[in-house]
Amino acid sequence: MDSIASAVQKLKGLTQDLVKGRESSSRRNPIETLKRLQRESFSDLMKLRDRQDKVERLLSFYRTSKGNPFQESSTLLRGEVDLVGAVLLMSKVDEEHWDGVGRAGIRTGVDCRFRFETTVRDKDSVGVEFVANQKRDASNCGDVHGTPLSLSKLFYKANAGDWFSAVAIPFGAQFRDFDVDSDFSLQAEKGVTDLSIGPPLLHQHNGSAFGVTVRKSNIIALLAQSVSGMRNEHCFSTFGQVVCQLPLGLKLSFFGLYRGPKLASHKVRVGALAAPVRFPRHLEDVDSTVEASSPTLTTNNLENGSIGLKLESELDEYKRLASWVEMKHANPKHLQWAVNLSDMSDDVYDWGLSLGGIIEGPRNWDHFQVESYVKLKLSKRFSLKPGVAYVVDGNSRTLALVLRSNWSI
């Protein structure tokens, strides 16, 4: 009996163990299922993330390779309105005194300039400039009237790193646009007259031009070629500049301008951007009968150009001393010169002092002038510049009280 009872007890115990094992396994199954689902979902999320990265890389490559070069680029608008008025005190109001004022560079009136500039391919830029000013009508008793807003400049500037750049100006070129210090400013910072804006050769209009600039350590070299068309005439000009950065904050700039002969045609009008090129002599002999019936080109010699020298020095953080001299090839004794001292140390006002003139010979100071001004910064975009200039031109003496106002956007 005892053996039967013990067997029954063992059977009951085995049954209870089987029931407990099923209950514990049923409790463990949901946890294992959740863990398994989590592992699978994490793997799927990682696969989706990889696919998203591939799509984003593909879209980025498509935008940079096939997109418009102007895409996502902003257009910068810059504008300046310059108003100049003057009171001229003369001993005698005649043609000689007016000629002296004109040679001094005292120009009154309103000058408005607006420029649209857009960045292209990260480093390049393209822009257009419009200008409106006042013009004197000689046929109507010298009345002054405003000119409509018209295109004055079109340019494209390409930068290939820090050592090389190129500028193309199909219309409205000035050699100051290639000057390494100009940075395509709308208008040069002028005092009372033109003495403070550098040698005159930089501000002559030269039609269409192309120039390249190379930078190496403390030396900058520039070479530009231009072709100007005035009515039926065309003239080729070559401009060069070398800038050396010297110790003690000195900077020396050498300018050179060579003007070729003026090609003129009195009957044919083909526009400002077309220039005639003459065939070699032997071709002229063969086609002499054709040339006899066609308009001939006459070659008129212009002044060959000029050379200039400019020296700049930074006296301290705000004071700057600059001087320049220009000599014309046609008349080496004809020298134009100027010395400028400016101070921009105050947020409220700046000041400047300039003197210069024209020398025709060692004992002939044909023209001399001195000027001084104070620039009052009334706001961030508006300033007033009162100044005074004294001009000696031959036998004429003129004292000019000038007020210049400038508003920029």
Tab-separated table of N, CA and C in Angstrom, residues 45-151:
chain	number	residue	atom	x	y	z
A	45	LEU	N	13.920	50.167	-39.699
A	45	LEU	CA	14.189	51.610	-39.612
A	45	LEU	C	15.572	51.953	-40.150
A	46	MET	N	16.554	51.138	-39.847
A	46	MET	CA	17.898	51.396	-40.359
A	46	MET	C	17.943	51.300	-41.881
A	47	LYS	N	17.211	50.351	-42.449
A	47	LYS	CA	17.161	50.232	-43.902
A	47	LYS	C	16.499	51.459	-44.526
A	48	LEU	N	15.408	51.957	-43.893
A	48	LEU	CA	14.753	53.160	-44.399
A	48	LEU	C	15.668	54.383	-44.309
A	49	ARG	N	16.446	54.498	-43.223
A	49	ARG	CA	17.366	55.622	-43.072
A	49	ARG	C	18.447	55.600	-44.164
A	50	ASP	N	18.957	54.434	-44.470
A	50	ASP	CA	19.948	54.333	-45.537
A	50	ASP	C	19.363	54.756	-46.876
A	51	ARG	N	18.131	54.337	-47.161
A	51	ARG	CA	17.503	54.727	-48.416
A	51	ARG	C	17.271	56.239	-48.482
A	52	GLN	N	16.882	56.841	-47.337
A	52	GLN	CA	16.665	58.296	-47.297
A	52	GLN	C	17.964	59.051	-47.554
A	53	ASP	N	19.066	58.583	-46.991
A	53	ASP	CA	20.360	59.229	-47.225
A	53	ASP	C	20.761	59.150	-48.684
A	54	LYS	N	20.489	58.004	-49.319
A	54	LYS	CA	20.819	57.862	-50.734
A	54	LYS	C	20.001	58.822	-51.590
A	55	VAL	N	18.712	58.975	-51.272
A	55	VAL	CA	17.867	59.890	-52.024
A	55	VAL	C	18.321	61.326	-51.849
A	56	GLU	N	18.680	61.727	-50.626
A	56	GLU	CA	19.137	63.092	-50.380
A	56	GLU	C	20.445	63.381	-51.113
A	57	ARG	N	21.359	62.429	-51.142
A	57	ARG	CA	22.605	62.625	-51.880
A	57	ARG	C	22.345	62.753	-53.374
A	58	LEU	N	21.420	61.976	-53.887
A	58	LEU	CA	21.086	62.046	-55.302
A	58	LEU	C	20.472	63.395	-55.666
A	59	LEU	N	19.563	63.903	-54.809
A	59	LEU	CA	18.953	65.200	-55.067
A	59	LEU	C	19.976	66.325	-54.986
A	60	SER	N	20.880	66.231	-54.018
A	60	SER	CA	21.911	67.267	-53.886
A	60	SER	C	22.823	67.283	-55.102
A	61	PHE	N	23.196	66.138	-55.615
A	61	PHE	CA	24.030	66.071	-56.804
A	61	PHE	C	23.300	66.641	-58.018
A	62	TYR	N	22.023	66.385	-58.121
A	62	TYR	CA	21.252	66.887	-59.260
A	62	TYR	C	21.151	68.410	-59.239
A	63	ARG	N	20.963	68.973	-58.045
A	63	ARG	CA	20.844	70.430	-57.949
A	63	ARG	C	22.144	71.126	-58.317
A	64	THR	N	23.265	70.587	-57.843
A	64	THR	CA	24.546	71.241	-58.096
A	64	THR	C	25.034	71.039	-59.513
A	65	SER	N	24.685	69.929	-60.151
A	65	SER	CA	25.216	69.640	-61.478
A	65	SER	C	24.336	70.153	-62.602
A	66	LYS	N	23.017	70.107	-62.455
A	66	LYS	CA	22.130	70.464	-63.548
A	66	LYS	C	21.259	71.665	-63.244
A	67	GLY	N	21.437	72.261	-62.103
A	67	GLY	CA	20.596	73.394	-61.758
A	67	GLY	C	21.030	74.663	-62.453
A	68	ASN	N	20.189	75.695	-62.405
A	68	ASN	CA	20.493	77.007	-62.962
A	68	ASN	C	21.616	77.642	-62.152
A	69	PRO	N	22.646	78.255	-62.771
A	69	PRO	CA	23.715	78.889	-61.996
A	69	PRO	C	23.230	80.038	-61.142
A	70	PHE	N	22.073	80.643	-61.482
A	70	PHE	CA	21.527	81.738	-60.685
A	70	PHE	C	20.588	81.229	-59.603
A	71	GLN	N	20.386	79.864	-59.479
A	71	GLN	CA	19.436	79.332	-58.521
A	71	GLN	C	19.906	79.612	-57.105
A	72	GLU	N	18.982	80.041	-56.258
A	72	GLU	CA	19.225	80.313	-54.839
A	72	GLU	C	20.239	81.425	-54.627
A	73	SER	N	20.510	82.268	-55.630
A	73	SER	CA	21.414	83.403	-55.471
A	73	SER	C	20.591	84.675	-55.305
A	74	SER	N	21.062	85.543	-54.472
A	74	SER	CA	20.349	86.778	-54.179
A	74	SER	C	20.924	87.917	-55.011
A	75	THR	N	20.076	88.852	-55.380
A	75	THR	CA	20.482	90.025	-56.143
A	75	THR	C	20.601	91.210	-55.193
A	76	LEU	N	21.766	91.836	-55.216
A	76	LEU	CA	22.045	92.972	-54.335
A	76	LEU	C	21.803	94.262	-55.084
A	77	LEU	N	21.001	95.141	-54.504
A	77	LEU	CA	20.720	96.457	-55.080
A	77	LEU	C	21.472	97.512	-54.295
A	78	ARG	N	22.260	98.301	-55.019
A	78	ARG	CA	22.992	99.417	-54.419
A	78	ARG	C	22.658	100.682	-55.192
A	79	GLY	N	22.459	101.753	-54.469
A	79	GLY	CA	22.117	103.007	-55.116
A	79	GLY	C	22.705	104.190	-54.375
A	80	GLU	N	23.022	105.245	-55.129
A	80	GLU	CA	23.552	106.477	-54.558
A	80	GLU	C	22.963	107.673	-55.295
A	81	VAL	N	22.600	108.683	-54.520
A	81	VAL	CA	22.140	109.960	-55.067
A	81	VAL	C	23.077	111.038	-54.545
A	82	ASP	N	23.790	111.683	-55.448
A	82	ASP	CA	24.799	112.679	-55.087
A	82	ASP	C	24.336	114.041	-55.573
A	83	LEU	N	24.188	114.986	-54.637
A	83	LEU	CA	23.733	116.344	-54.947
A	83	LEU	C	24.819	117.333	-54.547
A	84	VAL	N	25.245	118.165	-55.496
A	84	VAL	CA	26.330	119.115	-55.261
A	84	VAL	C	25.871	120.508	-55.666
A	85	GLY	N	26.089	121.461	-54.767
A	85	GLY	CA	25.830	122.869	-55.037
A	85	GLY	C	27.033	123.698	-54.625
A	86	ALA	N	27.228	124.839	-55.276
A	86	ALA	CA	28.411	125.651	-55.000
A	86	ALA	C	28.101	127.124	-55.190
A	87	VAL	N	28.796	127.940	-54.393
A	87	VAL	CA	28.792	129.387	-54.541
A	87	VAL	C	30.198	129.791	-54.944
A	88	LEU	N	30.344	130.418	-56.120
A	88	LEU	CA	31.640	130.761	-56.675
A	88	LEU	C	31.891	132.256	-56.531
A	89	LEU	N	32.970	132.586	-55.853
A	89	LEU	CA	33.370	133.975	-55.661
A	89	LEU	C	34.509	134.281	-56.624
A	90	MET	N	34.238	135.096	-57.657
A	90	MET	CA	35.212	135.411	-58.689
A	90	MET	C	35.470	136.912	-58.732
A	91	SER	N	36.703	137.269	-59.075
A	91	SER	CA	37.005	138.685	-59.274
A	91	SER	C	36.374	139.210	-60.550
A	92	LYS	N	36.152	138.288	-61.502
A	92	LYS	CA	35.550	138.678	-62.773
A	92	LYS	C	34.878	137.452	-63.380
A	93	VAL	N	33.635	137.612	-63.776
A	93	VAL	CA	32.897	136.494	-64.370
A	93	VAL	C	33.121	136.522	-65.876
A	94	ASP	N	34.083	135.706	-66.327
A	94	ASP	CA	34.374	135.627	-67.752
A	94	ASP	C	34.744	134.192	-68.107
A	95	GLU	N	35.102	133.989	-69.365
A	95	GLU	CA	35.391	132.636	-69.857
A	95	GLU	C	36.632	132.051	-69.193
A	96	GLU	N	37.598	132.866	-68.883
A	96	GLU	CA	38.825	132.386	-68.265
A	96	GLU	C	38.549	131.817	-66.879
A	97	HIS	N	37.721	132.497	-66.094
A	97	HIS	CA	37.392	131.996	-64.763
A	97	HIS	C	36.568	130.704	-64.842
A	98	TRP	N	35.622	130.646	-65.796
A	98	TRP	CA	34.826	129.426	-65.939
A	98	TRP	C	35.700	128.255	-66.385
A	99	ASP	N	36.690	128.487	-67.232
A	99	ASP	CA	37.610	127.425	-67.633
A	99	ASP	C	38.415	126.918	-66.433
A	100	GLY	N	38.824	127.821	-65.553
A	100	GLY	CA	39.554	127.403	-64.353
A	100	GLY	C	38.716	126.551	-63.430
A	101	VAL	N	37.427	126.902	-63.299
A	101	VAL	CA	36.530	126.099	-62.471
A	101	VAL	C	36.337	124.711	-63.081
A	102	GLY	N	36.222	124.660	-64.408
A	102	GLY	CA	36.079	123.360	-65.057
A	102	GLY	C	37.310	122.491	-64.908
A	103	ARG	N	38.497	123.081	-65.029
A	103	ARG	CA	39.732	122.309	-64.865
A	103	ARG	C	39.930	121.864	-63.427
A	104	ALA	N	39.341	122.582	-62.481
A	104	ALA	CA	39.448	122.184	-61.072
A	104	ALA	C	38.567	120.999	-60.732
A	105	GLY	N	37.598	120.669	-61.589
A	105	GLY	CA	36.732	119.524	-61.317
A	105	GLY	C	35.582	119.831	-60.387
A	106	ILE	N	35.136	121.080	-60.357
A	106	ILE	CA	33.967	121.447	-59.546
A	106	ILE	C	32.736	121.262	-60.424
A	107	ARG	N	31.971	120.210	-60.169
A	107	ARG	CA	30.800	119.881	-60.977
A	107	ARG	C	29.575	119.817	-60.076
A	108	THR	N	28.604	120.652	-60.358
A	108	THR	CA	27.397	120.712	-59.549
A	108	THR	C	26.256	119.983	-60.255
A	109	GLY	N	25.208	119.695	-59.488
A	109	GLY	CA	24.048	119.018	-60.051
A	109	GLY	C	23.734	117.749	-59.288
A	110	VAL	N	22.868	116.943	-59.878
A	110	VAL	CA	22.413	115.691	-59.277
A	110	VAL	C	22.917	114.527	-60.113
A	111	ASP	N	23.442	113.531	-59.437
A	111	ASP	CA	23.941	112.324	-60.103
A	111	ASP	C	23.386	111.115	-59.362
A	112	CYS	N	22.598	110.288	-60.048
A	112	CYS	CA	21.976	109.102	-59.445
A	112	CYS	C	22.515	107.853	-60.130
A	113	ARG	N	22.912	106.880	-59.314
A	113	ARG	CA	23.415	105.614	-59.834
A	113	ARG	C	22.789	104.462	-59.065
A	114	PHE	N	22.391	103.434	-59.817
A	114	PHE	CA	21.804	102.233	-59.231
A	114	PHE	C	22.466	101.018	-59.874
A	115	ARG	N	22.791	100.034	-59.038
A	115	ARG	CA	23.476	98.839	-59.526
A	115	ARG	C	22.788	97.592	-58.986
A	116	PHE	N	22.567	96.636	-59.900
A	116	PHE	CA	22.054	95.319	-59.554
A	116	PHE	C	23.195	94.322	-59.760
A	117	GLU	N	23.539	93.596	-58.701
A	117	GLU	CA	24.661	92.663	-58.761
A	117	GLU	C	24.233	91.316	-58.192
A	118	THR	N	24.550	90.247	-58.916
A	118	THR	CA	24.155	88.893	-58.546
A	118	THR	C	25.377	88.000	-58.495
A	119	THR	N	25.468	87.171	-57.472
A	119	THR	CA	26.552	86.206	-57.341
A	119	THR	C	26.249	84.971	-58.181
A	120	VAL	N	27.247	84.549	-58.950
A	120	VAL	CA	27.098	83.398	-59.838
A	120	VAL	C	28.189	82.390	-59.510
A	121	ARG	N	27.819	81.140	-59.340
A	121	ARG	CA	28.767	80.054	-59.092
A	121	ARG	C	29.683	80.367	-57.914
A	122	ASP	N	29.095	80.838	-56.836
A	122	ASP	CA	29.751	81.049	-55.547
A	122	ASP	C	30.737	82.225	-55.557
A	123	LYS	N	31.661	82.294	-56.527
A	123	LYS	CA	32.723	83.294	-56.480
A	123	LYS	C	32.590	84.377	-57.539
A	124	ASP	N	31.865	84.122	-58.617
A	124	ASP	CA	31.737	85.101	-59.697
A	124	ASP	C	30.571	86.041	-59.434
A	125	SER	N	30.537	87.131	-60.168
A	125	SER	CA	29.458	88.113	-60.022
A	125	SER	C	29.186	88.767	-61.364
A	126	VAL	N	27.924	89.087	-61.597
A	126	VAL	CA	27.499	89.782	-62.801
A	126	VAL	C	26.603	90.931	-62.375
A	127	GLY	N	26.713	92.072	-63.058
A	127	GLY	CA	25.946	93.234	-62.625
A	127	GLY	C	25.707	94.216	-63.756
A	128	VAL	N	24.710	95.037	-63.543
A	128	VAL	CA	24.383	96.128	-64.454
A	128	VAL	C	24.243	97.404	-63.633
A	129	GLU	N	24.546	98.522	-64.258
A	129	GLU	CA	24.480	99.817	-63.575
A	129	GLU	C	23.693	100.795	-64.431
A	130	PHE	N	22.826	101.552	-63.769
A	130	PHE	CA	22.019	102.564	-64.443
A	130	PHE	C	22.352	103.924	-63.830
A	131	VAL	N	22.280	104.967	-64.649
A	131	VAL	CA	22.638	106.302	-64.192
A	131	VAL	C	21.655	107.309	-64.763
A	132	ALA	N	21.392	108.336	-63.975
A	132	ALA	CA	20.593	109.488	-64.411
A	132	ALA	C	21.227	110.731	-63.804
A	133	ASN	N	21.409	111.767	-64.612
A	133	ASN	CA	22.016	112.996	-64.121
A	133	ASN	C	21.436	114.182	-64.863
A	134	GLN	N	22.091	115.328	-64.705
A	134	GLN	CA	21.663	116.548	-65.359
A	134	GLN	C	22.579	116.879	-66.520
A	135	LYS	N	22.026	117.464	-67.559
A	135	LYS	CA	22.775	117.813	-68.762
A	135	LYS	C	22.398	119.214	-69.206
A	136	ARG	N	23.403	119.985	-69.562
A	136	ARG	CA	23.175	121.356	-70.006
A	136	ARG	C	22.889	121.375	-71.506
A	137	ASP	N	21.830	122.061	-71.868
A	137	ASP	CA	21.424	122.167	-73.267
A	137	ASP	C	21.993	123.452	-73.848
A	138	ALA	N	23.001	123.290	-74.723
A	138	ALA	CA	23.656	124.471	-75.298
A	138	ALA	C	22.770	125.192	-76.301
A	139	SER	N	21.797	124.515	-76.870
A	139	SER	CA	20.958	125.135	-77.883
A	139	SER	C	19.788	125.924	-77.299
A	140	ASN	N	19.638	125.880	-75.989
A	140	ASN	CA	18.503	126.564	-75.361
A	140	ASN	C	18.977	127.439	-74.217
A	141	CYS	N	19.922	128.328	-74.542
A	141	CYS	CA	20.436	129.313	-73.570
A	141	CYS	C	21.039	128.642	-72.342
A	142	GLY	N	21.601	127.455	-72.510
A	142	GLY	CA	22.281	126.803	-71.407
A	142	GLY	C	21.374	126.227	-70.347
A	143	ASP	N	20.109	125.980	-70.668
A	143	ASP	CA	19.201	125.403	-69.675
A	143	ASP	C	19.655	124.005	-69.288
A	144	VAL	N	19.392	123.651	-68.036
A	144	VAL	CA	19.775	122.352	-67.504
A	144	VAL	C	18.528	121.496	-67.356
A	145	HIS	N	18.587	120.283	-67.869
A	145	HIS	CA	17.461	119.373	-67.744
A	145	HIS	C	17.980	117.989	-67.364
A	146	GLY	N	17.105	117.177	-66.787
A	146	GLY	CA	17.488	115.855	-66.353
A	146	GLY	C	17.461	114.844	-67.485
A	147	THR	N	18.363	113.868	-67.406
A	147	THR	CA	18.402	112.793	-68.385
A	147	THR	C	17.664	111.582	-67.826
A	148	PRO	N	17.034	110.771	-68.670
A	148	PRO	CA	16.335	109.583	-68.174
A	148	PRO	C	17.312	108.540	-67.663
A	149	LEU	N	16.801	107.636	-66.846
A	149	LEU	CA	17.619	106.551	-66.321
A	149	LEU	C	18.028	105.636	-67.469
A	150	SER	N	19.317	105.460	-67.658
A	150	SER	CA	19.825	104.687	-68.792
A	150	SER	C	20.933	103.753	-68.326
A	151	LEU	N	21.178	102.717	-69.131
A	151	LEU	CA	22.223	101.749	-68.827
A	151	LEU	C	23.596	102.385	-69.025
